[in-house]
Coordinates of C-alpha atoms in Angstrom, one line a residue:
X126 CA 0.0 0.0 -0.1
X127 CA 1.6 3.3 -1.4
X128 CA -1.2 5.6 0.4
X129 CA -0.5 7.5 3.5
X130 CA -2.5 6.2 6.3
X131 CA -4.5 8.7 8.4
X132 CA -5.6 6.4 11.2
X133 CA -5.3 3.0 12.3
X134 CA -8.3 1.3 14.4
X135 CA -8.6 -1.9 16.0
X136 CA -11.4 -4.1 17.2
X137 CA -11.7 -7.3 19.0
X138 CA -14.5 -9.8 17.5
X139 CA -17.0 -10.7 20.3
X140 CA -19.0 -13.6 20.6
X141 CA -22.2 -11.7 19.4
X142 CA -20.2 -11.1 15.9
X143 CA -19.2 -14.9 15.3
X144 CA -20.1 -16.1 12.0
X145 CA -20.7 -12.5 10.7
X146 CA -19.0 -11.1 7.2
X147 CA -16.3 -8.9 7.8
X148 CA -17.5 -5.8 6.0
X149 CA -20.7 -6.1 7.9
X150 CA -18.8 -6.5 11.2
X151 CA -17.0 -3.2 10.4
X152 CA -20.0 -1.6 9.3
X153 CA -21.6 -2.3 12.8
X154 CA -18.2 -1.1 15.0
X155 CA -17.5 1.8 12.7
X156 CA -20.8 3.0 11.5
X157 CA -19.3 6.5 10.5
X158 CA -17.9 5.0 7.2
X159 CA -20.2 3.6 4.3
X160 CA -20.6 0.1 3.7
X161 CA -19.7 0.9 0.2
X162 CA -16.4 2.5 1.5
X163 CA -15.4 -0.4 3.7
X164 CA -16.0 -2.8 1.1
X165 CA -13.5 -0.7 -1.1
X166 CA -11.1 -0.6 1.8
X167 CA -11.2 -4.7 2.5
X168 CA -10.5 -5.1 -1.3
X169 CA -7.8 -2.7 -1.3
X170 CA -5.9 -4.3 1.2
X171 CA -6.5 -1.8 4.2
X172 CA -7.8 -4.5 6.5
X173 CA -6.0 -6.9 8.5
X174 CA -7.4 -10.0 10.8
X175 CA -4.9 -11.5 13.3
X176 CA -2.0 -9.4 11.5
X177 CA -2.8 -10.7 8.0
X178 CA -4.4 -8.7 5.1
X179 CA -8.0 -9.8 4.0
X180 CA -9.2 -8.7 0.6
X181 CA -12.4 -10.7 1.0
X182 CA -15.4 -8.5 2.4
X183 CA -17.4 -11.9 2.4
X184 CA -14.8 -13.4 5.0
X185 CA -16.7 -14.9 7.8
X186 CA -15.4 -14.4 11.6
X187 CA -15.0 -16.8 14.0
X188 CA -15.0 -14.5 17.3
X189 CA -12.0 -13.6 19.2
X190 CA -9.9 -12.1 16.2
X191 CA -8.3 -9.0 16.1
X192 CA -9.5 -6.9 13.1
X193 CA -7.4 -3.6 12.3
X194 CA -8.6 -1.0 9.8
X195 CA -6.2 1.5 8.2
X196 CA -7.9 4.5 6.7
X197 CA -6.0 6.2 4.1
X198 CA -5.5 9.8 3.8
X199 CA -8.3 11.2 1.4
X200 CA -7.5 11.0 -2.2
X201 CA -7.3 14.1 -4.5
X202 CA -11.0 14.6 -5.6
X203 CA -11.4 14.0 -9.1
X204 CA -14.9 15.3 -9.1
X205 CA -15.5 18.8 -10.6
X206 CA -17.5 21.4 -9.0
X207 CA -20.4 22.4 -11.2
X208 CA -22.7 25.6 -10.4
X209 CA -25.9 23.7 -10.0
X210 CA -28.7 25.7 -8.2
X211 CA -29.1 24.6 -4.5
X212 CA -31.0 26.0 -1.5
X213 CA -28.6 26.3 1.2
X214 CA -31.1 26.3 4.5
X215 CA -28.1 26.9 7.0
X216 CA -24.5 26.5 6.9
X217 CA -21.5 27.0 9.7
X218 CA -17.9 25.7 9.7
X219 CA -19.1 22.2 10.4
X220 CA -22.6 21.2 8.8
X221 CA -24.7 22.6 5.9
X222 CA -28.4 21.8 5.4
X223 CA -29.5 21.6 1.8
X224 CA -32.7 21.5 -0.1
X225 CA -32.2 18.4 -2.8
X226 CA -34.5 18.9 -5.8
X227 CA -36.4 16.1 -7.2
X228 CA -34.7 14.2 -10.0
X229 CA -30.9 14.9 -9.3
X230 CA -28.6 12.1 -7.8
X231 CA -26.8 12.7 -4.5
X232 CA -23.3 11.3 -5.5
X233 CA -21.8 10.1 -8.7
X234 CA -22.0 6.7 -9.6
X235 CA -21.9 5.1 -12.9
X236 CA -23.9 6.5 -15.4
X237 CA -24.2 10.1 -13.3
X238 CA -20.7 11.1 -13.2
X239 CA -21.8 14.7 -13.2
X240 CA -24.9 17.0 -12.5
X241 CA -25.0 15.5 -9.0
X242 CA -25.6 16.7 -5.4
X243 CA -22.1 16.4 -4.7
X244 CA -21.0 18.5 -7.7
X245 CA -23.1 21.2 -6.7
X246 CA -21.9 21.1 -3.2
X247 CA -18.6 21.4 -4.3
X248 CA -19.2 24.5 -6.4
X249 CA -21.1 26.0 -3.1
X250 CA -19.3 25.1 -0.1
X251 CA -15.6 25.7 1.0
X252 CA -14.8 22.2 2.7
X253 CA -16.5 18.7 2.8
X254 CA -15.9 15.8 5.0
X255 CA -13.8 12.9 3.3
X256 CA -14.5 9.8 5.3
X257 CA -17.9 8.9 3.4
X258 CA -15.4 7.9 0.1
X259 CA -13.8 9.6 -2.5
X260 CA -17.0 9.8 -4.4
X261 CA -19.2 11.0 -1.6
X262 CA -17.5 14.1 0.2
X263 CA -20.0 15.5 2.6
X264 CA -22.6 12.9 2.3
X265 CA -23.7 11.2 5.7
X266 CA -27.1 10.1 4.6
X267 CA -29.0 10.0 1.1
X268 CA -32.1 10.5 -0.5
X269 CA -33.6 8.5 -3.8
X270 CA -33.1 10.7 -6.9
X271 CA -36.8 10.9 -7.3
X272 CA -37.1 12.3 -3.7
X273 CA -36.7 15.9 -2.7
X274 CA -36.2 17.3 0.7
X275 CA -34.0 18.4 3.4
X276 CA -30.6 16.8 3.7
X277 CA -27.3 17.6 6.4
X278 CA -23.8 17.6 5.1
X279 CA -20.9 17.3 7.0
X280 CA -17.9 20.0 6.2
X281 CA -15.1 18.0 8.1
X282 CA -14.6 14.5 9.4
X283 CA -15.2 15.3 12.9
X284 CA -18.7 16.4 12.0
X285 CA -19.3 13.5 9.6
X286 CA -18.4 10.7 12.3
X287 CA -20.8 12.2 14.8
X288 CA -23.9 12.7 12.5
X289 CA -23.5 9.2 11.1
X290 CA -23.4 8.0 14.6
X291 CA -26.6 9.7 15.2
X292 CA -28.2 8.2 12.3
X293 CA -26.9 4.7 13.2
X294 CA -28.2 5.1 16.8
X295 CA -31.6 6.4 15.4
X296 CA -31.3 9.7 17.1
X297 CA -32.7 11.6 14.1
X298 CA -36.0 12.8 13.3
X299 CA -36.8 11.7 9.6
X300 CA -40.3 12.8 8.4
X301 CA -41.7 12.5 5.0
X302 CA -45.0 13.3 2.7
X303 CA -45.9 11.0 0.2
X304 CA -49.1 11.1 -2.5
X305 CA -50.1 7.3 -2.9
X306 CA -52.7 5.1 -4.8
X307 CA -54.8 3.6 -3.7
X308 CA -55.4 5.4 -0.3
X309 CA -54.4 3.1 2.6
X310 CA -56.9 0.7 4.3
X311 CA -56.2 2.6 7.9
X312 CA -55.6 5.9 9.0
X313 CA -52.2 4.9 10.7
X314 CA -50.4 2.2 10.7
X315 CA -46.9 1.1 11.5
X316 CA -44.8 -1.2 9.0
X317 CA -42.2 -3.3 10.5
X318 CA -40.9 -5.6 7.8
X319 CA -37.1 -6.5 6.9
X320 CA -36.1 -5.2 3.6
X321 CA -33.4 -6.7 1.4
X322 CA -32.4 -6.7 -2.5
X323 CA -35.0 -8.6 -4.8
X324 CA -34.0 -11.7 -6.0
X325 CA -35.5 -11.2 -9.2
X326 CA -34.4 -7.6 -9.9
X327 CA -31.1 -6.5 -8.5
X328 CA -31.8 -2.6 -8.9
X329 CA -35.0 -3.2 -6.8
X330 CA -35.5 -3.8 -3.0
X331 CA -38.2 -6.4 -1.1
X332 CA -39.6 -7.5 2.1
X333 CA -39.4 -10.7 0.9
X334 CA -35.6 -10.9 0.3
X335 CA -33.7 -13.9 2.2
X336 CA -30.8 -11.3 3.2
X337 CA -33.1 -8.7 4.4
X338 CA -32.4 -5.9 7.4
X339 CA -34.3 -4.6 9.9
X340 CA -36.5 -1.8 8.4
X341 CA -39.5 0.2 10.4
X342 CA -42.0 2.8 9.2
X343 CA -44.6 4.7 10.6
X344 CA -47.6 6.8 8.5
X345 CA -50.6 8.9 9.5
X346 CA -53.3 9.7 6.8
X347 CA -52.9 13.6 6.5
X348 CA -55.4 13.9 3.4
X349 CA -57.7 11.9 1.5
X350 CA -58.7 12.1 -2.1
X351 CA -61.2 9.4 -2.7
X352 CA -62.6 10.9 -5.9
X353 CA -59.1 10.2 -7.4
X354 CA -58.3 7.0 -5.6
X355 CA -55.4 8.8 -4.0
X356 CA -54.4 10.0 -0.5
X357 CA -51.4 12.3 1.2
X358 CA -49.6 10.4 4.1
X359 CA -47.2 11.8 6.8
X360 CA -44.4 9.3 7.2
X361 CA -41.6 8.7 9.8
X362 CA -38.9 6.2 9.1
X363 CA -37.0 4.9 12.0
X364 CA -34.2 3.3 10.0
X365 CA -32.8 4.0 6.7
X366 CA -33.1 1.1 4.4
X367 CA -32.8 1.9 0.8
X368 CA -35.9 2.3 -1.2
X369 CA -37.3 2.0 2.5
X370 CA -40.9 4.0 2.4
X371 CA -41.2 3.0 -1.4
X372 CA -40.9 -0.8 -0.6
X373 CA -42.7 -0.6 2.7
X374 CA -45.8 1.3 0.9
X375 CA -45.5 -1.1 -1.9
X376 CA -45.8 -4.0 0.7
X377 CA -49.3 -2.7 1.7
X378 CA -50.6 -2.6 -1.8
X379 CA -50.0 1.5 -2.3
X380 CA -47.2 3.3 -4.6
X381 CA -46.1 6.9 -4.7
X382 CA -47.2 8.7 -7.7
X383 CA -44.7 8.4 -10.5
X384 CA -43.0 5.5 -8.8
X385 CA -43.1 3.1 -11.7
X386 CA -40.2 0.8 -9.9
X387 CA -42.7 0.1 -7.0
X388 CA -46.0 -0.4 -9.0
X389 CA -47.4 3.1 -9.9
X390 CA -49.7 3.2 -13.2
X391 CA -51.5 6.0 -14.7
X392 CA -54.4 3.3 -14.8
X393 CA -54.8 3.4 -11.1
X394 CA -55.9 6.7 -11.1
X395 CA -59.7 7.9 -12.7
X396 CA -59.1 9.2 -16.2
X397 CA -59.6 12.6 -15.4
X398 CA -56.6 12.9 -13.1
X399 CA -54.2 10.7 -14.9
X400 CA -52.7 14.0 -16.7
X401 CA -51.7 15.2 -13.6
X402 CA -49.0 12.8 -13.2
X403 CA -47.2 14.9 -16.2
X404 CA -46.6 18.0 -13.7
X405 CA -43.9 15.5 -11.9
X406 CA -40.6 16.6 -13.0
X407 CA -38.4 14.3 -15.0
X408 CA -37.0 11.4 -12.7
X409 CA -39.1 12.1 -9.9
X410 CA -42.0 11.0 -7.9
X411 CA -44.5 12.5 -5.1
X412 CA -42.0 12.0 -2.1
X413 CA -40.5 14.5 -0.1
X414 CA -38.2 14.7 2.8
X415 CA -39.9 17.7 4.6
X416 CA -38.3 17.3 8.1
X417 CA -35.1 16.5 9.5
X418 CA -33.9 17.0 13.0
X419 CA -31.0 16.1 14.6
X420 CA -28.2 17.2 17.4
X421 CA -25.5 19.5 16.1
X422 CA -22.2 17.6 15.8
X423 CA -20.3 20.3 18.1
X424 CA -22.6 22.2 20.1
X425 CA -25.2 19.2 20.8
X426 CA -28.1 21.5 20.2
X427 CA -31.1 20.3 18.8
X428 CA -31.9 21.4 15.0
X429 CA -34.9 21.0 13.0
X430 CA -35.4 22.1 9.4
X431 CA -38.4 22.0 7.3
X432 CA -39.3 22.5 3.7
X433 CA -42.3 23.0 1.3
X434 CA -42.9 20.3 -1.4
X435 CA -41.6 21.6 -4.8
X436 CA -44.0 23.8 -6.6
X437 CA -45.3 21.3 -9.1
X438 CA -46.1 18.7 -6.1
X439 CA -48.3 21.3 -4.7
X440 CA -49.8 22.3 -7.7
X441 CA -51.1 18.5 -8.0
X442 CA -52.5 19.0 -4.3
X443 CA -54.4 22.0 -5.2
X444 CA -56.0 20.4 -8.5
X445 CA -56.9 17.7 -6.3
X446 CA -58.2 19.7 -3.5
X447 CA -60.3 22.1 -6.2
X448 CA -61.9 18.9 -7.4
X449 CA -62.7 17.6 -4.0
X450 CA -64.5 21.0 -3.3
X451 CA -66.4 21.0 -6.6
X452 CA -67.6 17.5 -6.3
X453 CA -68.8 18.1 -2.6

């Protein structure tokens, strides 16, 4: 390894981690690092088990081993700063709270090398944390491409570690609004179903996966539009699984307006409302992370930020409400 090492951490594998994969073990004992970054570190030779380099993330641990994790100095970022307009709701020396528009990807990935939120952050902010991975500076948590809403970004590694721990330990408050069809069968529901990658489609997730992880979602009916076979839900998530809200709602027979990946079809709406779907921005669906609460990583003060749904989303609601008033 030619890279300079920023820090080396040592962990002893307890009995509770017997038969656990190496990558999962490190993700559980050091949640400040993303799972994908941990996988990269293992494959690049930065992890030793009992003083021997192990490059297999799937290596099973027996219990009692000593795992050594070396974190290299951050590489020079090759990402380009791009003048993409974003709303910065709050900023200080440690964090920035931003609004992610619908249809924009959070960080670069194959097929999305530019035009991401990270490219915008590099342009607008004077510093970002590096321990989330070279392609994810500042990114502590994510929103799907189609989701709009509030995100907190770390401007240094210390803030990143503290915020990541809060998300891992479920100390944050994450609230969403979703326009769904059909309406839910109950005005309040807790969905406590594990989620894992779908066997039939690797780009999707499912509650029927054999390798599912704990996931919990709670929702309340906020507003009903029976004439449009739709409803607006206020949602709280307790875990942060990929596609969690979309998967959990789909498991209960609902889908979010515009979310064709998880069952949305125009034909589910009465004909007179099907054209409203065209108001959604390209690559988006009607899901908004409208509120985010967390403790400031340095001052420990509780902070809470709210945003309105995008104007296109509000227009859909107004049209549905107008029709509701007309028909009553």
